[in-house]
């Protein structure tokens, strides 16, 4: 039996030092001071942001969220990857591990 | 024997004002703005800001590192902000320069010879002092009008020309009081955990069609800056002025009319609220990370405690009574929150 195994790299990113965030009500507001770009996240996005801010990588954050939300892994992964792409595009996340 | 310079200093008249929660002692008379009683200080101890008049230095040398520049539509520099040590220089080319010294609580005003006094006063009141205040810890300074309605401070935000001053004047002439026309100074009162709006000065800047429609006596209008046809109105008979700092209850963002003849008010989303407030902030040093962090925290604090609405209506003065009614209803809804 033949098959193809895709080995995808685990997304690695960090929050730039110029990005500030605060939760107001149920939404989380993010602001990049360097570019004045901002975004507001719904509670699910806000939870992901919180987990990333605590030092979790993508996989760890996803594992934690799968325990907290009733959602299929594939669906959550797709949504979080989309969110990451949006955050990266807005300069609110940067690729690579944080420099210590 | 005193030399001439010392004599001039000794004989210089000082003008005293209460503005935005500060006791402003100025060597420049600030137009028609009411002075604080000459011999009595306010009961509450207020921070004191000294505005000093100095001759224009006229030097072409850089006065510091450029941190911000604002240009007119035709590309000319309108305002350049430079930083030198802890001090800032706000330069309005060919008009006036202000050296802002936060540690000394002092603004030095250096007008270019020939600049009309009304313009100097406007630049000092509406640009230099707000930017000075933005440096103070615990303050948030917004480009906004504000009125006192039913015991609550209500801020009016929006792009230039959207009608902030017109609406504030109408409200202040119909049962409310004017807190400020163009610069809203908010100060965090830690003991009660609220943001308080500090009263500014009792005048507004209006285009002639607005002042006419609002029934302001043309004889009471004065020039507020030589480069614009807007006029300063401080008709104290018609317009009430709030003198007490008051907790901020609501922000209204003026937006283009949604439909002819209709007044539409609706709550703003978190992102819209943040955008409206962020765009309204007076900044002196946009690259100062500490200041930006402080400002972000203040904005979030205000967002969490204040209701924000978008308010749209046609530029039709006949709609203003309806606009007032709609705002009142929203404020009352805020009260029962």
Coordinates of N, CA and C in Angstrom, one line a residue, chain B residues 84-174:
Chain B
X84 N 13.9 67.3 21.9 CA 15.3 67.6 22.3 C 15.3 67.3 23.8
X85 N 16.0 66.2 24.2 CA 16.0 65.8 25.6 C 14.6 65.5 26.0
X86 N 14.2 66.2 27.1 CA 12.8 66.0 27.6 C 11.8 67.0 27.0
X87 N 12.4 67.9 26.3 CA 11.6 69.0 25.8 C 11.1 68.8 24.3
X88 N 10.1 69.5 23.9 CA 9.6 69.4 22.5 C 9.5 70.8 22.0
X89 N 9.6 70.8 20.6 CA 9.3 72.1 19.9 C 8.2 71.8 18.9
X90 N 7.2 72.6 19.1 CA 6.1 72.5 18.1 C 6.2 73.7 17.2
X91 N 6.5 73.4 15.9 CA 6.9 74.5 15.0 C 5.8 74.7 14.0
X92 N 5.2 75.8 13.9 CA 4.2 76.2 12.9 C 4.9 77.1 11.9
X93 N 5.5 76.6 10.8 CA 6.3 77.5 10.0 C 5.7 78.8 9.6
X94 N 6.5 79.9 9.8 CA 6.1 81.3 9.4 C 5.0 81.8 10.4
X95 N 4.6 81.1 11.4 CA 3.6 81.6 12.3 C 4.2 81.7 13.8
X96 N 4.5 80.5 14.3 CA 4.9 80.6 15.7 C 5.6 79.2 16.1
X97 N 6.4 79.3 17.1 CA 7.0 78.1 17.7 C 6.7 78.0 19.1
X98 N 6.5 76.8 19.6 CA 6.3 76.6 21.1 C 7.3 75.6 21.6
X99 N 8.0 76.0 22.6 CA 8.9 75.0 23.3 C 8.1 74.5 24.5
X100 N 7.9 73.2 24.5 CA 7.1 72.6 25.5 C 8.0 71.9 26.5
X101 N 8.0 72.3 27.7 CA 8.9 71.8 28.7 C 8.1 71.2 29.8
X102 N 7.8 69.9 29.7 CA 6.9 69.2 30.6 C 7.5 69.2 32.1
X103 N 8.8 69.0 32.2 CA 9.3 69.0 33.6 C 9.1 70.3 34.4
X104 N 9.3 71.4 33.6 CA 9.2 72.7 34.2 C 7.7 73.2 34.2
X105 N 6.8 72.4 33.6 CA 5.4 72.8 33.5 C 5.3 74.1 32.8
X106 N 6.0 74.2 31.6 CA 6.1 75.5 31.0 C 6.0 75.4 29.5
X107 N 5.4 76.3 28.9 CA 5.4 76.4 27.4 C 6.0 77.8 27.0
X108 N 7.0 77.8 26.2 CA 7.5 79.1 25.7 C 7.0 79.4 24.3
X109 N 6.4 80.5 24.2 CA 5.8 80.9 22.9 C 6.7 81.9 22.2
X110 N 7.1 81.5 20.9 CA 8.0 82.4 20.2 C 7.3 82.7 18.8
X111 N 6.5 83.7 18.8 CA 5.8 84.1 17.5 C 6.7 84.7 16.5
X112 N 6.5 84.4 15.2 CA 7.2 85.0 14.1 C 6.6 86.4 14.0
X113 N 7.5 87.5 13.9 CA 7.0 88.8 13.9 C 5.9 89.0 12.8
X114 N 4.8 89.6 13.1 CA 3.8 89.9 12.2 C 2.6 88.9 12.3
X115 N 2.8 87.8 13.1 CA 1.7 86.9 13.2 C 0.6 87.5 14.1
X116 N -0.6 87.6 13.7 CA -1.7 88.2 14.5 C -1.8 87.5 15.8
X117 N -2.2 88.3 16.8 CA -2.3 87.8 18.2 C -3.4 86.7 18.3
X118 N -4.4 86.9 17.5 CA -5.5 85.9 17.5 C -5.0 84.5 17.1
X119 N -4.1 84.5 16.1 CA -3.6 83.3 15.6 C -2.6 82.6 16.7
X120 N -1.8 83.5 17.3 CA -0.9 83.0 18.3 C -1.7 82.3 19.5
X121 N -2.8 83.0 19.9 CA -3.7 82.5 21.0 C -4.3 81.2 20.5
X122 N -4.8 81.1 19.3 CA -5.4 79.9 18.8 C -4.4 78.7 18.8
X123 N -3.2 79.0 18.3 CA -2.2 77.9 18.3 C -1.8 77.5 19.7
X124 N -1.7 78.4 20.6 CA -1.4 78.1 22.0 C -2.5 77.3 22.6
X125 N -3.7 77.8 22.5 CA -4.8 77.1 23.2 C -5.2 75.8 22.6
X126 N -5.2 75.7 21.3 CA -5.8 74.6 20.6 C -4.8 73.6 20.1
X127 N -3.5 73.9 20.2 CA -2.5 73.0 19.7 C -1.4 72.7 20.8
X128 N -0.8 73.8 21.3 CA 0.3 73.6 22.2 C -0.1 73.1 23.6
X129 N -1.1 73.7 24.2 CA -1.5 73.3 25.5 C -2.1 71.9 25.5
X130 N -3.0 71.5 24.5 CA -3.4 70.1 24.5 C -2.3 69.1 24.4
X131 N -1.3 69.5 23.6 CA -0.2 68.5 23.4 C 0.7 68.5 24.7
X132 N 0.8 69.6 25.3 CA 1.5 69.6 26.7 C 0.7 68.6 27.6
X133 N -0.6 68.8 27.6 CA -1.4 68.0 28.6 C -1.4 66.5 28.2
X134 N -1.2 66.2 27.0 CA -1.1 64.8 26.6 C 0.1 64.1 27.2
X135 N 1.1 64.9 27.6 CA 2.3 64.3 28.2 C 2.1 63.9 29.7
X136 N 1.0 64.5 30.3 CA 0.8 64.3 31.7 C 0.3 62.9 32.0
X137 N 0.9 62.2 33.0 CA 0.4 60.9 33.4 C -1.1 61.0 33.9
X138 N -1.9 60.1 33.5 CA -3.3 60.1 34.0 C -4.2 60.9 33.2
X139 N -3.7 61.5 32.1 CA -4.5 62.3 31.2 C -4.7 61.6 29.8
X140 N -5.8 61.8 29.2 CA -6.0 61.4 27.8 C -6.6 62.6 27.2
X141 N -6.0 63.1 26.1 CA -6.5 64.3 25.4 C -7.0 64.0 24.0
X142 N -8.2 64.3 23.8 CA -8.9 64.0 22.5 C -9.3 65.2 21.7
X143 N -9.2 65.1 20.4 CA -9.7 66.1 19.6 C -11.3 65.9 19.5
X144 N -12.0 66.6 20.3 CA -13.4 66.4 20.4 C -14.1 67.6 21.1
X145 N -15.4 67.8 20.8 CA -16.2 68.7 21.6 C -16.8 67.9 22.7
X146 N -17.3 68.6 23.7 CA -18.0 67.9 24.8 C -19.0 68.8 25.5
X147 N -20.1 68.3 25.9 CA -21.1 69.0 26.6 C -21.5 68.2 27.9
X148 N -22.1 69.0 28.8 CA -22.7 68.4 30.0 C -24.2 68.3 29.8
X149 N -24.7 67.0 29.8 CA -26.1 66.8 29.6 C -26.6 65.9 30.7
X150 N -27.6 66.4 31.4 CA -28.3 65.6 32.5 C -27.2 65.1 33.4
X151 N -26.2 66.0 33.7 CA -25.2 65.6 34.7 C -24.1 64.7 34.2
X152 N -24.1 64.4 32.9 CA -23.1 63.5 32.3 C -22.3 64.3 31.2
X153 N -21.0 64.0 31.2 CA -20.2 64.5 30.1 C -20.4 63.7 28.9
X154 N -20.7 64.3 27.7 CA -20.9 63.6 26.5 C -19.9 64.2 25.5
X155 N -19.1 63.3 24.9 CA -18.1 63.8 24.0 C -18.6 63.7 22.5
X156 N -18.2 64.6 21.7 CA -18.6 64.6 20.3 C -17.4 64.5 19.4
X157 N -17.2 63.3 18.7 CA -16.0 63.1 17.9 C -16.4 63.1 16.5
X158 N -15.4 63.3 15.6 CA -15.7 63.2 14.2 C -14.6 64.0 13.4
X159 N -14.6 63.7 12.1 CA -13.6 64.4 11.3 C -13.9 65.9 11.3
X160 N -12.9 66.7 10.9 CA -13.1 68.2 10.8 C -14.2 68.4 9.8
X161 N -15.1 69.3 10.1 CA -16.2 69.7 9.2 C -17.4 68.8 9.3
X162 N -17.4 67.9 10.2 CA -18.6 67.0 10.4 C -19.7 67.7 11.3
X163 N -19.3 68.8 12.0 CA -20.3 69.5 12.8 C -20.2 69.4 14.3
X164 N -19.0 69.0 14.8 CA -18.9 68.9 16.2 C -19.2 70.2 17.0
X165 N -18.6 71.3 16.5 CA -18.8 72.5 17.2 C -20.2 73.0 17.1
X166 N -20.8 72.8 15.9 CA -22.2 73.3 15.7 C -23.1 72.5 16.6
X167 N -22.9 71.2 16.7 CA -23.8 70.4 17.6 C -23.6 70.8 19.1
X168 N -22.3 71.0 19.5 CA -22.0 71.3 20.9 C -22.6 72.7 21.2
X169 N -22.6 73.6 20.3 CA -23.1 74.9 20.5 C -24.6 74.9 20.6
X170 N -25.2 74.1 19.7 CA -26.7 74.0 19.8 C -27.1 73.4 21.2
X171 N -26.4 72.3 21.6 CA -26.8 71.7 22.8 C -26.6 72.6 24.0
X172 N -25.5 73.4 24.0 CA -25.1 74.3 25.1 C -26.1 75.5 25.1
X173 N -26.8 75.7 24.0 CA -27.8 76.8 24.0 C -29.2 76.2 24.3
X174 N -29.3 74.9 24.5 CA -30.7 74.4 24.7 C -30.6 73.4 25.9

